[in-house]
mmCIF file of C-alpha atoms and ligand atoms in Angstrom:
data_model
loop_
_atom_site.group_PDB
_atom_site.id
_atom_site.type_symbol
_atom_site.label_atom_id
_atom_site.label_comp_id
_atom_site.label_asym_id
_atom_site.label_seq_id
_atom_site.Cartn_x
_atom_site.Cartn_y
_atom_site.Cartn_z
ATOM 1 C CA UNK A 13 -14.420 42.335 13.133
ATOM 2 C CA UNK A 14 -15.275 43.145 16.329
ATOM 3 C CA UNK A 15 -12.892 44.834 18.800
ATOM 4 C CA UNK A 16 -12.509 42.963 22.746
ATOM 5 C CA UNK A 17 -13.979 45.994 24.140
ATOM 6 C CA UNK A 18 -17.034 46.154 21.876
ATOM 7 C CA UNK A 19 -17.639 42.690 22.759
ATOM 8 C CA UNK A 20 -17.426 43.562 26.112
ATOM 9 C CA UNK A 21 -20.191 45.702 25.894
ATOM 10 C CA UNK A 22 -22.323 43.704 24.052
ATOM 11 C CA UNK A 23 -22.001 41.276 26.384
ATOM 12 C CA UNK A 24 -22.860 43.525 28.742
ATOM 13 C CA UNK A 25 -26.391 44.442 27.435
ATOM 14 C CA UNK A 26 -26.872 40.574 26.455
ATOM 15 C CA UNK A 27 -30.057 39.905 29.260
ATOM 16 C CA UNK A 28 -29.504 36.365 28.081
ATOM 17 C CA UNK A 29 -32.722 34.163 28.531
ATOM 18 C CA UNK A 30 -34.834 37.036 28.864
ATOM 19 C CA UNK A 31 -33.830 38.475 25.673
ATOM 20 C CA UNK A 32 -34.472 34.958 23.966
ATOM 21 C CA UNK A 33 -37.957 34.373 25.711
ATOM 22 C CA UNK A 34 -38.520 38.479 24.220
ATOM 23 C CA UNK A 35 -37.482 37.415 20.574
ATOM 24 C CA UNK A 36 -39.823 33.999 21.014
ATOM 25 C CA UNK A 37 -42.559 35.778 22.147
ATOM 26 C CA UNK A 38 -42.495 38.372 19.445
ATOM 27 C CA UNK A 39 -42.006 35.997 16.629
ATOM 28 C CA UNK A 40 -43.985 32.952 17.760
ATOM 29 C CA UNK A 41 -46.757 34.366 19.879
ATOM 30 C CA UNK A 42 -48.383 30.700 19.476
ATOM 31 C CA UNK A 43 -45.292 28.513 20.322
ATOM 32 C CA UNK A 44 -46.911 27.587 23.299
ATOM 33 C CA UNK A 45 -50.483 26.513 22.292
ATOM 34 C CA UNK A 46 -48.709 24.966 18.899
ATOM 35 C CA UNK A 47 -46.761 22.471 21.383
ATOM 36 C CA UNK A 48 -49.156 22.050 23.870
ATOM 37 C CA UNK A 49 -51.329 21.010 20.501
ATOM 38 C CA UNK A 50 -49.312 18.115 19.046
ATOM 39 C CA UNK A 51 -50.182 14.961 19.753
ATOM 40 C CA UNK A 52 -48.879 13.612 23.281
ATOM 41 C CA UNK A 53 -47.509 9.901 22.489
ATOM 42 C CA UNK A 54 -47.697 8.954 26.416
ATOM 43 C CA UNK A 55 -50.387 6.773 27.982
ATOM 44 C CA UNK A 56 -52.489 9.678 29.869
ATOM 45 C CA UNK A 57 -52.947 7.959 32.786
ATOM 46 C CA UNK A 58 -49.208 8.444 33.369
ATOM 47 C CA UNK A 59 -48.729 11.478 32.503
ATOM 48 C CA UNK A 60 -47.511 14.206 35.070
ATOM 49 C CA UNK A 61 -45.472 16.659 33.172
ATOM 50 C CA UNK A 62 -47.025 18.076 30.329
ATOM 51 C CA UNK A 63 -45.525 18.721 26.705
ATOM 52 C CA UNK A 64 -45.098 22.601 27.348
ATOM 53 C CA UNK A 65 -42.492 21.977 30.262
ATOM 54 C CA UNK A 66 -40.558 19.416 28.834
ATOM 55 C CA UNK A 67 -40.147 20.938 25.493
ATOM 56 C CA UNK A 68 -39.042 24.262 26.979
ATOM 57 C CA UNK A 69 -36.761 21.998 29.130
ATOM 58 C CA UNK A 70 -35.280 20.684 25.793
ATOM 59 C CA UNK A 71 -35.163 24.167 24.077
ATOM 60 C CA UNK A 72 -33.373 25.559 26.820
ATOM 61 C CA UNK A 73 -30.769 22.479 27.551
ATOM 62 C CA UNK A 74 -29.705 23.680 24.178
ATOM 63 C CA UNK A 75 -30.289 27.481 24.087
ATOM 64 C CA UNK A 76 -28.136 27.042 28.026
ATOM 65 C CA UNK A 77 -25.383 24.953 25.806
ATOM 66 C CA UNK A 78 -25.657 21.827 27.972
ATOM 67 C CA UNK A 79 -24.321 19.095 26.385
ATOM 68 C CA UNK A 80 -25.664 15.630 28.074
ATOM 69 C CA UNK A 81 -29.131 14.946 29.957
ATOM 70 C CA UNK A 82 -26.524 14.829 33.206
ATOM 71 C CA UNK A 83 -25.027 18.590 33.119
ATOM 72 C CA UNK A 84 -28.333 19.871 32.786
ATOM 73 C CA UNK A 85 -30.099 17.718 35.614
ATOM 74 C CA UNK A 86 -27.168 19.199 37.397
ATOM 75 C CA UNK A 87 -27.278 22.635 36.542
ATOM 76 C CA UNK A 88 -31.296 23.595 36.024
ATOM 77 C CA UNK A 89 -31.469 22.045 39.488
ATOM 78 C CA UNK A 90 -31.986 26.032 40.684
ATOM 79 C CA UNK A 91 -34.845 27.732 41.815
ATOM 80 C CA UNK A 92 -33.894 30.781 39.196
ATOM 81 C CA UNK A 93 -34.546 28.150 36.341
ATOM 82 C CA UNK A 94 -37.398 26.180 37.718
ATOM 83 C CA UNK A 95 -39.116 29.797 37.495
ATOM 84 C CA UNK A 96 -37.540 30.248 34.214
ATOM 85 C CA UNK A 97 -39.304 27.110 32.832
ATOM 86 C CA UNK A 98 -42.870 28.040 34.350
ATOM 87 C CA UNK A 99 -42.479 31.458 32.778
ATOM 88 C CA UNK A 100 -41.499 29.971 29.637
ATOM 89 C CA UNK A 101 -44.417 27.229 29.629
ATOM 90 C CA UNK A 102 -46.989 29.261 31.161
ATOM 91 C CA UNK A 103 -47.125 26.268 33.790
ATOM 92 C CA UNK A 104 -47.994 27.905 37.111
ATOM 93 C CA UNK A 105 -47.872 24.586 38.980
ATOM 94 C CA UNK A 106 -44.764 23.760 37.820
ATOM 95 C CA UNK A 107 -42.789 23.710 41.084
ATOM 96 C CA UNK A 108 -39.523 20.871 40.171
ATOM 97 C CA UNK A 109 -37.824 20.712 36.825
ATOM 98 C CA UNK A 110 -39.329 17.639 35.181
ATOM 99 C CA UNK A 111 -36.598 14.766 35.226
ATOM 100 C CA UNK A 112 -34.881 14.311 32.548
ATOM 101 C CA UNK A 113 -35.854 10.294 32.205
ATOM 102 C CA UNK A 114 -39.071 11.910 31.680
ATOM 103 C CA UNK A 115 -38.201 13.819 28.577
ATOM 104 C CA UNK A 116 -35.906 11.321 27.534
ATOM 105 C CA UNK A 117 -39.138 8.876 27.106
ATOM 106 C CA UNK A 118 -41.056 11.452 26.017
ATOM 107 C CA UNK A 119 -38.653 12.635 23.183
ATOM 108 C CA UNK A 120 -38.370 8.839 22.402
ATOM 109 C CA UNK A 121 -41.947 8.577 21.455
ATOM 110 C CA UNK A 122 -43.037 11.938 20.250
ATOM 111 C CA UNK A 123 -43.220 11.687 16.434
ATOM 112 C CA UNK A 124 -40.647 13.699 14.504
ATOM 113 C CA UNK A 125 -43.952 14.682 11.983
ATOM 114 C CA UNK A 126 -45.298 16.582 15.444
ATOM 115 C CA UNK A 127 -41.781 18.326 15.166
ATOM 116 C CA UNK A 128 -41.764 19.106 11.533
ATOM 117 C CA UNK A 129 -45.364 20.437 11.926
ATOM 118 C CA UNK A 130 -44.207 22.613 14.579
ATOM 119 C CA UNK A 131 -41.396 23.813 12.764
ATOM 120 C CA UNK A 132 -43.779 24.516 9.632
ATOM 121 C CA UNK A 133 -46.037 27.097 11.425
ATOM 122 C CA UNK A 134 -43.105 28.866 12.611
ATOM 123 C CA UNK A 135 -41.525 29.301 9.100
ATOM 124 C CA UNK A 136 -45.306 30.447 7.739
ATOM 125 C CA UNK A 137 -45.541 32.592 10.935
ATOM 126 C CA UNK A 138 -42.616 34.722 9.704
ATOM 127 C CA UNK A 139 -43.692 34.324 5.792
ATOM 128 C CA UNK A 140 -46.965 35.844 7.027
ATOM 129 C CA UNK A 141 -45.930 38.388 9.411
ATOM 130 C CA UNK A 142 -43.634 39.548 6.363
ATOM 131 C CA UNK A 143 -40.761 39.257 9.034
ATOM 132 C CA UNK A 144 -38.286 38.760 6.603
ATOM 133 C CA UNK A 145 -39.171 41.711 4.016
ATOM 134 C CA UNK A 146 -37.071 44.622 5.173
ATOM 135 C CA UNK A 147 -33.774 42.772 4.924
ATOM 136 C CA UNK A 148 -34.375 42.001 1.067
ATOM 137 C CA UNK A 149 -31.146 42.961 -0.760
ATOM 138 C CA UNK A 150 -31.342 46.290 -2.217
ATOM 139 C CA UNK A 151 -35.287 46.152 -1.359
ATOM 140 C CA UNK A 152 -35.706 43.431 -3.911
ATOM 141 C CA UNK A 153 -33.915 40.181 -4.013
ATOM 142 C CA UNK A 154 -34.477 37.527 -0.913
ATOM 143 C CA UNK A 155 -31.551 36.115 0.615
ATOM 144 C CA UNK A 156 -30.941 32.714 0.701
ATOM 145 C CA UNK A 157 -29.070 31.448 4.036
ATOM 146 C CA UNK A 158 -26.931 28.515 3.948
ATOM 147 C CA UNK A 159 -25.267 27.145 6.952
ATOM 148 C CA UNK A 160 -22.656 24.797 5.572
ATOM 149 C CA UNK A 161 -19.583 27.192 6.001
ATOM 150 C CA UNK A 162 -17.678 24.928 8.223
ATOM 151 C CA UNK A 163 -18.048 21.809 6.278
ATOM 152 C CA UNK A 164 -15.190 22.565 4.119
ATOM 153 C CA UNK A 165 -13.010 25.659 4.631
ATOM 154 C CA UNK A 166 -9.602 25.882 2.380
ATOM 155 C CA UNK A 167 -7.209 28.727 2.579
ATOM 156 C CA UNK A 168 -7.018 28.397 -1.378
ATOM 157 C CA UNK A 169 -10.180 28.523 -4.069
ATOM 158 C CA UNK A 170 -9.463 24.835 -5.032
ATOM 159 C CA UNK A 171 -11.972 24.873 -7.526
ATOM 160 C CA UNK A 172 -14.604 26.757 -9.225
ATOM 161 C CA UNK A 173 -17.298 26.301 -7.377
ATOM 162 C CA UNK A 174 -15.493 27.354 -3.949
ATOM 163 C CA UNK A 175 -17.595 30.328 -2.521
ATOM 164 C CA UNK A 176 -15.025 32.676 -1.323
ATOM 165 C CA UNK A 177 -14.821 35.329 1.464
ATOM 166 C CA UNK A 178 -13.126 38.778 0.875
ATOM 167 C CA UNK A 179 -12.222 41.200 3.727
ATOM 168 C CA UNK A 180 -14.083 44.737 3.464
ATOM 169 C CA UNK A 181 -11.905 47.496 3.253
ATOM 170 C CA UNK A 182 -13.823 50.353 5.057
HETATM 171 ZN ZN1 ZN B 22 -13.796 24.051 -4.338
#
């Protein structure tokens, strides 16, 4: 567990989005062409954001924890995060956070495939970039992650196939 005070200080050398857009940027050095790639569902002739901005709007509504289309109109209405999202996208013209109507419609129509796609190259991005090979157990076995921890959570092993936590004694 970690003590209040070394919390404090990793809060303190958290650099928040810039750490994030760091990690992205390392790992996914295509992110940006891969999105700008899929296939845009909206008639062209209406089009005035492009994909880039509004799915970094959507990744960070979620990486900023805002929880409805509202807060985050609200909030990213900031200079600070309008230059947030053109460093993100790349978008140098991007002067106004697109609305979020916009993305709304756009998320509407984009096809979850384009998504799945997306999600595809960045899993083979870290296969290939053998991203994931130093943190083999004992140099050798490949750890399989499950998040399902909080689906059911019993202060007894009920059964036999409960998976069960034990306390380190250091
Ligand atoms: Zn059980």
């Amino acid at each position: 567990m970690m003590t209040k005070k070394e919390k404090r200080e990793r809060m303190k050398q958290d650099k928040g989005i810039v750490d994030f857009m760091m990690v992205t940027n390392h790992f996914f050095r295509k992110l940006r062409d891969w999105i700008a790639e899929m296939d845009d569902p909206r008639n062209p002739s209406y089009i005035t954001d492009n994909q880039t901005d509004l799915n970094y709007m959507a990744i960070l509504k979620n990486v900023c924890g805002q929880h409805s289309m509202k807060e985050m109109e609200e909030n990213f209405n900031k200079e600070n995060c309008i230059r947030t999202l053109r460093l993100m996208s790349g978008n140098r013209r991007l002067d106004e956070m697109p609305h979020y109507d916009t993305l709304n419609y756009y998320l509407e129509k984009l096809s979850p495939e384009c998504l799945s796609e997306l999600r595809k190259k960045m899993v083979v991005s870290l296969i290939r970039g053998k991203q994931f090979n130093r943190n083999r157990l004992l140099g050798k076995y490949w750890r399989v992650i499950l998040d399902g921890t909080g689906l059911s959570y019993f202060k007894e092993k009920h059964c036999d196939n409960c998976l069960c936590t034990e306390k380190q004694i250091e």
